[in-house]
């Protein structure tokens, strides 16, 4: 059984959390490039949640309108965790806007369906 | 001549203050002064040496009345004693049952032993853990949230993610 060094996990977690709080918009690109493309489910999950917490249009577009990322992730844990974070948002205005745009304009049908489902959930919550 | 009705005898037996103050002690009963605080036998139930000529039937009547009275109370006392005995027996029975239960219960210190074992294990783990891990000196989220150099931030995240991925 492979064990991961606790210190490394803590460092990655803190870096992702810090980039999520950093007001610099370039942080979104860093999180998308490094975090959401990681092969580790836990890293993708932490990154998606950090992007949702920013509650910015660019950050939310990463986890809503990208195939294989955020709510469209192949890992059920990552997708459900992202949806849960979206439902936890106090101000859902920006998220609803991004979801609506994705439902109406995205080229991939699966991404559109996912966005429609999440939008329905958020409308009910 | 003394009043020998049952209520008066009862009064003499149990009402000490009133009767004692009015009764003249001329009894020949040797226990009259000492037994029952001098109250019980003040009505001469025994034949007095000075009054042997008095009516014998009268004396027998007194005696029978007193004995009857005493025997009645004796029955009550007997019932009380029986109650006390039965109470004592119940207490004794409960004590014996309790003792048997205590003997049947296996007293074990397993939970305490387990707790102490866990405590010892945690201490041992802590001692085996490097001090650098106990006092985490890694990267804090607060410091990253204040970083201005995004190239450095990207490098920082990439290196640590790569380190994690290399462990899997």
PDB file of C-alpha atoms in Angstrom:
ATOM      1  CA  UNK A   1       0.000   0.000   0.000  1.00  0.00           C
ATOM      2  CA  UNK A   2       1.350   3.387  -1.008  1.00  0.00           C
ATOM      3  CA  UNK A   3       1.352   6.000   1.710  1.00  0.00           C
ATOM      4  CA  UNK A   4       1.560   9.676   0.910  1.00  0.00           C
ATOM      5  CA  UNK A   5       3.667  11.916   3.075  1.00  0.00           C
ATOM      6  CA  UNK A   6       1.359  13.948   5.295  1.00  0.00           C
ATOM      7  CA  UNK A   7       3.507  17.019   4.939  1.00  0.00           C
ATOM      8  CA  UNK A   8       3.263  16.917   1.141  1.00  0.00           C
ATOM      9  CA  UNK A   9      -0.513  16.590   1.303  1.00  0.00           C
ATOM     10  CA  UNK A  10      -0.688  19.494   3.709  1.00  0.00           C
ATOM     11  CA  UNK A  11       1.550  21.634   1.498  1.00  0.00           C
ATOM     12  CA  UNK A  12      -0.504  20.976  -1.641  1.00  0.00           C
ATOM     13  CA  UNK A  13      -3.718  21.604   0.233  1.00  0.00           C
ATOM     14  CA  UNK A  14      -2.415  24.915   1.577  1.00  0.00           C
ATOM     15  CA  UNK A  15      -1.105  26.030  -1.829  1.00  0.00           C
ATOM     16  CA  UNK A  16      -4.461  25.317  -3.504  1.00  0.00           C
ATOM     17  CA  UNK A  17      -6.336  27.051  -0.705  1.00  0.00           C
ATOM     18  CA  UNK A  18      -3.984  30.032  -0.854  1.00  0.00           C
ATOM     19  CA  UNK A  19      -4.304  30.380  -4.614  1.00  0.00           C
ATOM     20  CA  UNK A  20      -8.067  30.217  -4.216  1.00  0.00           C
ATOM     21  CA  UNK A  21      -7.922  33.172  -1.834  1.00  0.00           C
ATOM     22  CA  UNK A  22      -5.326  35.133  -3.805  1.00  0.00           C
ATOM     23  CA  UNK A  23      -7.055  38.055  -5.576  1.00  0.00           C
ATOM     24  CA  UNK A  24      -4.742  37.822  -8.581  1.00  0.00           C
ATOM     25  CA  UNK A  25      -6.754  36.416 -11.504  1.00  0.00           C
ATOM     26  CA  UNK A  26      -3.694  34.545 -12.795  1.00  0.00           C
ATOM     27  CA  UNK A  27      -4.214  32.136  -9.926  1.00  0.00           C
ATOM     28  CA  UNK A  28      -7.220  30.721 -11.777  1.00  0.00           C
ATOM     29  CA  UNK A  29      -4.982  29.741 -14.677  1.00  0.00           C
ATOM     30  CA  UNK A  30      -2.475  28.111 -12.303  1.00  0.00           C
ATOM     31  CA  UNK A  31      -5.198  26.133 -10.598  1.00  0.00           C
ATOM     32  CA  UNK A  32      -6.653  25.056 -13.934  1.00  0.00           C
ATOM     33  CA  UNK A  33      -3.376  24.073 -15.521  1.00  0.00           C
ATOM     34  CA  UNK A  34      -1.785  22.301 -12.562  1.00  0.00           C
ATOM     35  CA  UNK A  35      -4.674  21.340 -10.290  1.00  0.00           C
ATOM     36  CA  UNK A  36      -7.557  20.235 -12.529  1.00  0.00           C
ATOM     37  CA  UNK A  37      -5.190  18.303 -14.808  1.00  0.00           C
ATOM     38  CA  UNK A  38      -3.621  16.297 -11.973  1.00  0.00           C
ATOM     39  CA  UNK A  39      -3.951  12.528 -12.014  1.00  0.00           C
ATOM     40  CA  UNK A  40      -4.703  12.551  -8.292  1.00  0.00           C
ATOM     41  CA  UNK A  41      -8.441  12.709  -7.585  1.00  0.00           C
ATOM     42  CA  UNK A  42      -7.899  14.486  -4.263  1.00  0.00           C
ATOM     43  CA  UNK A  43      -5.910  17.272  -5.940  1.00  0.00           C
ATOM     44  CA  UNK A  44      -8.585  17.745  -8.626  1.00  0.00           C
ATOM     45  CA  UNK A  45     -11.258  17.802  -5.943  1.00  0.00           C
ATOM     46  CA  UNK A  46      -9.454  20.397  -3.824  1.00  0.00           C
ATOM     47  CA  UNK A  47      -8.757  22.520  -6.890  1.00  0.00           C
ATOM     48  CA  UNK A  48     -12.381  22.449  -8.102  1.00  0.00           C
ATOM     49  CA  UNK A  49     -13.647  23.458  -4.683  1.00  0.00           C
ATOM     50  CA  UNK A  50     -11.135  26.302  -4.460  1.00  0.00           C
ATOM     51  CA  UNK A  51     -12.228  27.580  -7.869  1.00  0.00           C
ATOM     52  CA  UNK A  52     -15.928  27.477  -6.897  1.00  0.00           C
ATOM     53  CA  UNK A  53     -15.207  29.313  -3.645  1.00  0.00           C
ATOM     54  CA  UNK A  54     -13.696  32.198  -5.592  1.00  0.00           C
ATOM     55  CA  UNK A  55     -17.181  32.694  -7.043  1.00  0.00           C
ATOM     56  CA  UNK A  56     -15.803  34.475 -10.129  1.00  0.00           C
ATOM     57  CA  UNK A  57     -17.037  33.931 -13.668  1.00  0.00           C
ATOM     58  CA  UNK A  58     -13.680  32.752 -15.053  1.00  0.00           C
ATOM     59  CA  UNK A  59     -13.148  30.379 -12.161  1.00  0.00           C
ATOM     60  CA  UNK A  60     -16.676  28.970 -12.351  1.00  0.00           C
ATOM     61  CA  UNK A  61     -16.409  28.483 -16.100  1.00  0.00           C
ATOM     62  CA  UNK A  62     -13.440  26.167 -15.507  1.00  0.00           C
ATOM     63  CA  UNK A  63     -15.448  23.766 -13.356  1.00  0.00           C
ATOM     64  CA  UNK A  64     -18.765  24.057 -15.260  1.00  0.00           C
ATOM     65  CA  UNK A  65     -18.007  24.382 -18.967  1.00  0.00           C
ATOM     66  CA  UNK A  66     -14.926  22.154 -19.320  1.00  0.00           C
ATOM     67  CA  UNK A  67     -15.245  18.532 -20.265  1.00  0.00           C
ATOM     68  CA  UNK A  68     -13.495  16.290 -17.739  1.00  0.00           C
ATOM     69  CA  UNK A  69     -13.221  19.000 -15.077  1.00  0.00           C
ATOM     70  CA  UNK A  70     -15.336  20.048 -12.116  1.00  0.00           C
ATOM     71  CA  UNK A  71     -18.920  18.852 -12.513  1.00  0.00           C
ATOM     72  CA  UNK A  72     -17.894  16.974 -15.670  1.00  0.00           C
ATOM     73  CA  UNK A  73     -15.019  15.097 -14.008  1.00  0.00           C
ATOM     74  CA  UNK A  74     -14.778  11.365 -14.623  1.00  0.00           C
ATOM     75  CA  UNK A  75     -14.464  10.813 -10.888  1.00  0.00           C
ATOM     76  CA  UNK A  76     -17.867  10.824  -9.209  1.00  0.00           C
ATOM     77  CA  UNK A  77     -16.296  12.084  -5.984  1.00  0.00           C
ATOM     78  CA  UNK A  78     -14.787  15.098  -7.720  1.00  0.00           C
ATOM     79  CA  UNK A  79     -17.995  15.891  -9.650  1.00  0.00           C
ATOM     80  CA  UNK A  80     -20.260  15.536  -6.612  1.00  0.00           C
ATOM     81  CA  UNK A  81     -17.901  17.532  -4.416  1.00  0.00           C
ATOM     82  CA  UNK A  82     -17.910  20.357  -6.973  1.00  0.00           C
ATOM     83  CA  UNK A  83     -21.705  20.309  -7.216  1.00  0.00           C
ATOM     84  CA  UNK A  84     -21.945  20.356  -3.438  1.00  0.00           C
ATOM     85  CA  UNK A  85     -19.664  23.393  -3.307  1.00  0.00           C
ATOM     86  CA  UNK A  86     -21.793  25.133  -5.936  1.00  0.00           C
ATOM     87  CA  UNK A  87     -24.932  24.446  -3.897  1.00  0.00           C
ATOM     88  CA  UNK A  88     -23.196  25.879  -0.825  1.00  0.00           C
ATOM     89  CA  UNK A  89     -22.601  29.258  -2.433  1.00  0.00           C
ATOM     90  CA  UNK A  90     -24.386  32.079  -0.685  1.00  0.00           C
ATOM     91  CA  UNK A  91     -24.593  34.186  -3.829  1.00  0.00           C
ATOM     92  CA  UNK A  92     -25.467  31.883  -6.722  1.00  0.00           C
ATOM     93  CA  UNK A  93     -25.999  34.632  -9.304  1.00  0.00           C
ATOM     94  CA  UNK A  94     -22.703  34.237 -11.139  1.00  0.00           C
ATOM     95  CA  UNK A  95     -22.875  30.440 -11.038  1.00  0.00           C
ATOM     96  CA  UNK A  96     -26.409  30.472 -12.490  1.00  0.00           C
ATOM     97  CA  UNK A  97     -25.256  32.791 -15.260  1.00  0.00           C
ATOM     98  CA  UNK A  98     -22.356  30.504 -16.186  1.00  0.00           C
ATOM     99  CA  UNK A  99     -24.647  27.449 -16.060  1.00  0.00           C
ATOM    100  CA  UNK A 100     -27.229  29.142 -18.297  1.00  0.00           C
ATOM    101  CA  UNK A 101     -24.585  30.098 -20.831  1.00  0.00           C
ATOM    102  CA  UNK A 102     -23.218  26.557 -20.803  1.00  0.00           C
ATOM    103  CA  UNK A 103     -26.684  25.024 -21.314  1.00  0.00           C
ATOM    104  CA  UNK A 104     -27.424  27.337 -24.200  1.00  0.00           C
ATOM    105  CA  UNK A 105     -24.132  27.612 -25.979  1.00  0.00           C
ATOM    106  CA  UNK A 106     -21.773  24.734 -25.219  1.00  0.00           C
ATOM    107  CA  UNK A 107     -20.949  22.443 -28.097  1.00  0.00           C
ATOM    108  CA  UNK A 108     -20.776  19.200 -26.107  1.00  0.00           C
ATOM    109  CA  UNK A 109     -24.138  17.626 -25.295  1.00  0.00           C
ATOM    110  CA  UNK A 110     -22.908  15.859 -22.172  1.00  0.00           C
ATOM    111  CA  UNK A 111     -21.561  19.123 -20.761  1.00  0.00           C
ATOM    112  CA  UNK A 112     -24.858  20.831 -21.551  1.00  0.00           C
ATOM    113  CA  UNK A 113     -26.830  18.053 -19.825  1.00  0.00           C
ATOM    114  CA  UNK A 114     -24.667  18.207 -16.731  1.00  0.00           C
ATOM    115  CA  UNK A 115     -24.970  21.972 -16.566  1.00  0.00           C
ATOM    116  CA  UNK A 116     -28.755  21.698 -16.969  1.00  0.00           C
ATOM    117  CA  UNK A 117     -29.007  19.206 -14.107  1.00  0.00           C
ATOM    118  CA  UNK A 118     -26.863  21.278 -11.790  1.00  0.00           C
ATOM    119  CA  UNK A 119     -28.796  24.395 -12.729  1.00  0.00           C
ATOM    120  CA  UNK A 120     -32.057  22.647 -11.814  1.00  0.00           C
ATOM    121  CA  UNK A 121     -30.556  21.579  -8.495  1.00  0.00           C
ATOM    122  CA  UNK A 122     -29.361  25.086  -7.721  1.00  0.00           C
ATOM    123  CA  UNK A 123     -32.756  26.532  -8.630  1.00  0.00           C
ATOM    124  CA  UNK A 124     -34.381  24.176  -6.124  1.00  0.00           C
ATOM    125  CA  UNK A 125     -31.899  24.830  -3.316  1.00  0.00           C
TER     126      UNK A 125
ATOM    127  CA  UNK B   1     -59.123   0.327  96.882  1.00  0.00           C
ATOM    128  CA  UNK B   2     -57.650   0.817  93.483  1.00  0.00           C
ATOM    129  CA  UNK B   3     -59.743   1.160  90.373  1.00  0.00           C
ATOM    130  CA  UNK B   4     -59.238  -2.100  88.502  1.00  0.00           C
ATOM    131  CA  UNK B   5     -60.917  -1.351  85.222  1.00  0.00           C
ATOM    132  CA  UNK B   6     -58.833  -2.060  82.109  1.00  0.00           C
ATOM    133  CA  UNK B   7     -58.533   1.603  81.081  1.00  0.00           C
ATOM    134  CA  UNK B   8     -57.371   2.558  84.541  1.00  0.00           C
ATOM    135  CA  UNK B   9     -54.783  -0.200  84.592  1.00  0.00           C
ATOM    136  CA  UNK B  10     -53.594   0.871  81.166  1.00  0.00           C
ATOM    137  CA  UNK B  11     -53.393   4.380  82.438  1.00  0.00           C
ATOM    138  CA  UNK B  12     -51.301   3.262  85.331  1.00  0.00           C
ATOM    139  CA  UNK B  13     -49.076   1.291  83.047  1.00  0.00           C
ATOM    140  CA  UNK B  14     -48.360   4.017  80.551  1.00  0.00           C
ATOM    141  CA  UNK B  15     -49.328   7.329  82.062  1.00  0.00           C
ATOM    142  CA  UNK B  16     -46.530   7.880  84.500  1.00  0.00           C
ATOM    143  CA  UNK B  17     -46.964  11.440  85.444  1.00  0.00           C
ATOM    144  CA  UNK B  18     -50.505  11.531  86.618  1.00  0.00           C
ATOM    145  CA  UNK B  19     -50.720   8.267  88.472  1.00  0.00           C
ATOM    146  CA  UNK B  20     -47.374   8.411  90.155  1.00  0.00           C
ATOM    147  CA  UNK B  21     -48.137  11.698  91.752  1.00  0.00           C
ATOM    148  CA  UNK B  22     -51.308  10.493  93.395  1.00  0.00           C
ATOM    149  CA  UNK B  23     -50.563   6.930  94.311  1.00  0.00           C
ATOM    150  CA  UNK B  24     -49.214   6.138  97.704  1.00  0.00           C
ATOM    151  CA  UNK B  25     -46.643   3.422  97.636  1.00  0.00           C
ATOM    152  CA  UNK B  26     -47.492   0.854 100.183  1.00  0.00           C
ATOM    153  CA  UNK B  27     -46.969  -2.107  97.940  1.00  0.00           C
ATOM    154  CA  UNK B  28     -45.035  -5.098  99.126  1.00  0.00           C
ATOM    155  CA  UNK B  29     -44.028  -5.934  95.641  1.00  0.00           C
ATOM    156  CA  UNK B  30     -40.238  -5.963  95.795  1.00  0.00           C
ATOM    157  CA  UNK B  31     -39.928  -4.855  92.151  1.00  0.00           C
ATOM    158  CA  UNK B  32     -42.369  -2.029  92.446  1.00  0.00           C
ATOM    159  CA  UNK B  33     -39.732   0.602  93.034  1.00  0.00           C
ATOM    160  CA  UNK B  34     -37.364  -0.527  90.332  1.00  0.00           C
ATOM    161  CA  UNK B  35     -39.192  -2.288  87.558  1.00  0.00           C
ATOM    162  CA  UNK B  36     -40.982  -0.320  84.860  1.00  0.00           C
ATOM    163  CA  UNK B  37     -39.957   2.854  86.594  1.00  0.00           C
ATOM    164  CA  UNK B  38     -42.172   1.964  89.503  1.00  0.00           C
ATOM    165  CA  UNK B  39     -45.333   2.394  87.526  1.00  0.00           C
ATOM    166  CA  UNK B  40     -46.363  -0.959  86.332  1.00  0.00           C
ATOM    167  CA  UNK B  41     -47.267  -2.698  89.517  1.00  0.00           C
ATOM    168  CA  UNK B  42     -48.494   0.094  91.685  1.00  0.00           C
ATOM    169  CA  UNK B  43     -51.901  -1.458  91.650  1.00  0.00           C
ATOM    170  CA  UNK B  44     -51.307  -4.275  94.040  1.00  0.00           C
ATOM    171  CA  UNK B  45     -51.658  -7.396  92.044  1.00  0.00           C
ATOM    172  CA  UNK B  46     -49.726  -9.391  94.575  1.00  0.00           C
ATOM    173  CA  UNK B  47     -51.039 -10.230  97.940  1.00  0.00           C
ATOM    174  CA  UNK B  48     -49.781  -7.902 100.560  1.00  0.00           C
ATOM    175  CA  UNK B  49     -48.553  -9.358 103.814  1.00  0.00           C
ATOM    176  CA  UNK B  50     -50.469  -6.694 105.620  1.00  0.00           C
ATOM    177  CA  UNK B  51     -53.616  -7.300 103.671  1.00  0.00           C
ATOM    178  CA  UNK B  52     -53.757 -11.059 103.642  1.00  0.00           C
ATOM    179  CA  UNK B  53     -57.122 -10.976 105.110  1.00  0.00           C
ATOM    180  CA  UNK B  54     -58.621  -9.166 102.259  1.00  0.00           C
ATOM    181  CA  UNK B  55     -60.744 -10.854  99.763  1.00  0.00           C
ATOM    182  CA  UNK B  56     -58.700 -13.459  97.829  1.00  0.00           C
ATOM    183  CA  UNK B  57     -60.974 -13.270  94.821  1.00  0.00           C
ATOM    184  CA  UNK B  58     -60.369  -9.606  94.538  1.00  0.00           C
ATOM    185  CA  UNK B  59     -56.610 -10.217  94.235  1.00  0.00           C
ATOM    186  CA  UNK B  60     -57.072 -12.902  91.625  1.00  0.00           C
ATOM    187  CA  UNK B  61     -59.260 -10.576  89.636  1.00  0.00           C
ATOM    188  CA  UNK B  62     -56.582  -7.912  89.683  1.00  0.00           C
ATOM    189  CA  UNK B  63     -53.929 -10.369  88.646  1.00  0.00           C
ATOM    190  CA  UNK B  64     -55.931 -11.825  85.836  1.00  0.00           C
ATOM    191  CA  UNK B  65     -56.828  -8.386  84.557  1.00  0.00           C
ATOM    192  CA  UNK B  66     -53.225  -7.281  84.519  1.00  0.00           C
ATOM    193  CA  UNK B  67     -51.976 -10.532  83.039  1.00  0.00           C
ATOM    194  CA  UNK B  68     -54.639 -10.337  80.387  1.00  0.00           C
ATOM    195  CA  UNK B  69     -53.631  -6.824  79.593  1.00  0.00           C
ATOM    196  CA  UNK B  70     -49.967  -7.710  79.454  1.00  0.00           C
ATOM    197  CA  UNK B  71     -50.588 -10.801  77.403  1.00  0.00           C
ATOM    198  CA  UNK B  72     -52.509  -8.695  74.899  1.00  0.00           C
ATOM    199  CA  UNK B  73     -49.605  -6.335  74.524  1.00  0.00           C
ATOM    200  CA  UNK B  74     -47.303  -9.303  74.424  1.00  0.00           C
ATOM    201  CA  UNK B  75     -49.033 -10.463  71.301  1.00  0.00           C
ATOM    202  CA  UNK B  76     -48.497  -7.097  69.714  1.00  0.00           C
ATOM    203  CA  UNK B  77     -44.866  -7.127  70.758  1.00  0.00           C
ATOM    204  CA  UNK B  78     -44.560 -10.600  69.353  1.00  0.00           C
ATOM    205  CA  UNK B  79     -45.948  -9.383  66.041  1.00  0.00           C
ATOM    206  CA  UNK B  80     -43.521  -6.497  66.079  1.00  0.00           C
ATOM    207  CA  UNK B  81     -40.656  -8.827  66.839  1.00  0.00           C
ATOM    208  CA  UNK B  82     -41.772 -11.132  64.047  1.00  0.00           C
ATOM    209  CA  UNK B  83     -41.821  -8.177  61.690  1.00  0.00           C
ATOM    210  CA  UNK B  84     -38.336  -7.210  62.770  1.00  0.00           C
ATOM    211  CA  UNK B  85     -37.150 -10.780  62.325  1.00  0.00           C
ATOM    212  CA  UNK B  86     -38.687 -11.031  58.874  1.00  0.00           C
ATOM    213  CA  UNK B  87     -37.164  -7.672  57.947  1.00  0.00           C
ATOM    214  CA  UNK B  88     -33.811  -8.882  59.188  1.00  0.00           C
ATOM    215  CA  UNK B  89     -34.177 -12.054  57.197  1.00  0.00           C
ATOM    216  CA  UNK B  90     -34.963 -10.062  54.050  1.00  0.00           C
ATOM    217  CA  UNK B  91     -31.937  -7.850  54.595  1.00  0.00           C
ATOM    218  CA  UNK B  92     -29.781 -10.871  55.164  1.00  0.00           C
ATOM    219  CA  UNK B  93     -31.182 -12.520  52.040  1.00  0.00           C
ATOM    220  CA  UNK B  94     -30.484  -9.411  49.971  1.00  0.00           C
ATOM    221  CA  UNK B  95     -26.965  -9.169  51.302  1.00  0.00           C
ATOM    222  CA  UNK B  96     -26.325 -12.816  50.498  1.00  0.00           C
ATOM    223  CA  UNK B  97     -27.782 -12.389  47.011  1.00  0.00           C
ATOM    224  CA  UNK B  98     -25.662  -9.293  46.469  1.00  0.00           C
ATOM    225  CA  UNK B  99     -22.585 -11.123  47.570  1.00  0.00           C
ATOM    226  CA  UNK B 100     -23.394 -13.986  45.213  1.00  0.00           C
ATOM    227  CA  UNK B 101     -23.921 -11.533  42.337  1.00  0.00           C
ATOM    228  CA  UNK B 102     -20.624  -9.848  43.085  1.00  0.00           C
ATOM    229  CA  UNK B 103     -18.924 -13.205  43.044  1.00  0.00           C
ATOM    230  CA  UNK B 104     -20.576 -14.146  39.756  1.00  0.00           C
ATOM    231  CA  UNK B 105     -19.488 -10.909  38.034  1.00  0.00           C
ATOM    232  CA  UNK B 106     -16.078 -11.087  36.522  1.00  0.00           C
ATOM    233  CA  UNK B 107     -14.378  -7.831  37.334  1.00  0.00           C
ATOM    234  CA  UNK B 108     -12.036  -6.886  34.559  1.00  0.00           C
ATOM    235  CA  UNK B 109      -9.794  -3.935  33.925  1.00  0.00           C
ATOM    236  CA  UNK B 110      -9.774  -4.540  30.176  1.00  0.00           C
ATOM    237  CA  UNK B 111     -11.223  -1.119  29.183  1.00  0.00           C
ATOM    238  CA  UNK B 112      -8.732   0.751  31.320  1.00  0.00           C
ATOM    239  CA  UNK B 113      -5.996  -1.483  30.012  1.00  0.00           C
ATOM    240  CA  UNK B 114      -7.088  -0.750  26.451  1.00  0.00           C
ATOM    241  CA  UNK B 115      -7.140   2.997  27.078  1.00  0.00           C
ATOM    242  CA  UNK B 116      -3.706   2.877  28.602  1.00  0.00           C
ATOM    243  CA  UNK B 117      -2.504   0.792  25.645  1.00  0.00           C
ATOM    244  CA  UNK B 118      -3.849   3.342  23.160  1.00  0.00           C
ATOM    245  CA  UNK B 119      -2.318   6.156  25.157  1.00  0.00           C
ATOM    246  CA  UNK B 120       1.029   4.378  25.198  1.00  0.00           C
ATOM    247  CA  UNK B 121       0.704   3.740  21.437  1.00  0.00           C
ATOM    248  CA  UNK B 122       0.007   7.387  20.684  1.00  0.00           C
ATOM    249  CA  UNK B 123       2.972   8.473  22.801  1.00  0.00           C
ATOM    250  CA  UNK B 124       5.170   5.960  21.019  1.00  0.00           C
ATOM    251  CA  UNK B 125       3.977   7.156  17.596  1.00  0.00           C
ATOM    252  CA  UNK B 126       4.590  10.738  18.564  1.00  0.00           C
ATOM    253  CA  UNK B 127       8.112   9.942  19.711  1.00  0.00           C
ATOM    254  CA  UNK B 128       8.797   8.113  16.449  1.00  0.00           C
ATOM    255  CA  UNK B 129       7.486  11.017  14.360  1.00  0.00           C
ATOM    256  CA  UNK B 130      10.123  13.515  13.226  1.00  0.00           C
ATOM    257  CA  UNK B 131       9.921  16.826  15.000  1.00  0.00           C
ATOM    258  CA  UNK B 132       9.515  18.568  11.631  1.00  0.00           C
ATOM    259  CA  UNK B 133       6.247  16.669  11.147  1.00  0.00           C
ATOM    260  CA  UNK B 134       4.963  17.428  14.631  1.00  0.00           C
ATOM    261  CA  UNK B 135       5.584  21.133  14.245  1.00  0.00           C
ATOM    262  CA  UNK B 136       4.487  21.687  10.656  1.00  0.00           C
ATOM    263  CA  UNK B 137       6.800  24.224   9.051  1.00  0.00           C
ATOM    264  CA  UNK B 138       5.475  23.842   5.528  1.00  0.00           C
ATOM    265  CA  UNK B 139       3.712  26.295   3.301  1.00  0.00           C
ATOM    266  CA  UNK B 140       0.788  28.136   4.762  1.00  0.00           C
ATOM    267  CA  UNK B 141      -2.320  29.075   2.797  1.00  0.00           C
ATOM    268  CA  UNK B 142      -2.053  32.605   4.107  1.00  0.00           C
ATOM    269  CA  UNK B 143       1.427  33.129   2.643  1.00  0.00           C
ATOM    270  CA  UNK B 144       0.305  31.790  -0.770  1.00  0.00           C
ATOM    271  CA  UNK B 145      -2.784  34.005  -0.753  1.00  0.00           C
ATOM    272  CA  UNK B 146      -0.474  37.031  -0.474  1.00  0.00           C
ATOM    273  CA  UNK B 147       2.006  36.015  -3.162  1.00  0.00           C
ATOM    274  CA  UNK B 148       2.518  38.558  -5.945  1.00  0.00           C
ATOM    275  CA  UNK B 149       4.920  36.591  -8.126  1.00  0.00           C
ATOM    276  CA  UNK B 150       2.630  34.268 -10.082  1.00  0.00           C
ATOM    277  CA  UNK B 151       5.522  32.482 -11.788  1.00  0.00           C
ATOM    278  CA  UNK B 152       6.837  31.525  -8.387  1.00  0.00           C
ATOM    279  CA  UNK B 153       3.343  30.491  -7.309  1.00  0.00           C
ATOM    280  CA  UNK B 154       2.967  28.253 -10.375  1.00  0.00           C
ATOM    281  CA  UNK B 155       6.371  26.698  -9.763  1.00  0.00           C
ATOM    282  CA  UNK B 156       5.520  26.157  -6.123  1.00  0.00           C
ATOM    283  CA  UNK B 157       2.265  24.369  -6.882  1.00  0.00           C
ATOM    284  CA  UNK B 158       3.668  22.335  -9.770  1.00  0.00           C
ATOM    285  CA  UNK B 159       6.591  21.042  -7.716  1.00  0.00           C
ATOM    286  CA  UNK B 160       4.447  19.984  -4.791  1.00  0.00           C
ATOM    287  CA  UNK B 161       1.779  18.355  -6.954  1.00  0.00           C
ATOM    288  CA  UNK B 162       4.520  16.480  -8.779  1.00  0.00           C
ATOM    289  CA  UNK B 163       5.965  15.365  -5.436  1.00  0.00           C
ATOM    290  CA  UNK B 164       2.565  13.988  -4.421  1.00  0.00           C
ATOM    291  CA  UNK B 165       2.007  12.265  -7.753  1.00  0.00           C
ATOM    292  CA  UNK B 166       5.432  10.636  -7.558  1.00  0.00           C
ATOM    293  CA  UNK B 167       4.395   8.899  -4.312  1.00  0.00           C
ATOM    294  CA  UNK B 168       1.413   7.153  -5.903  1.00  0.00           C
TER     295      UNK B 168
END
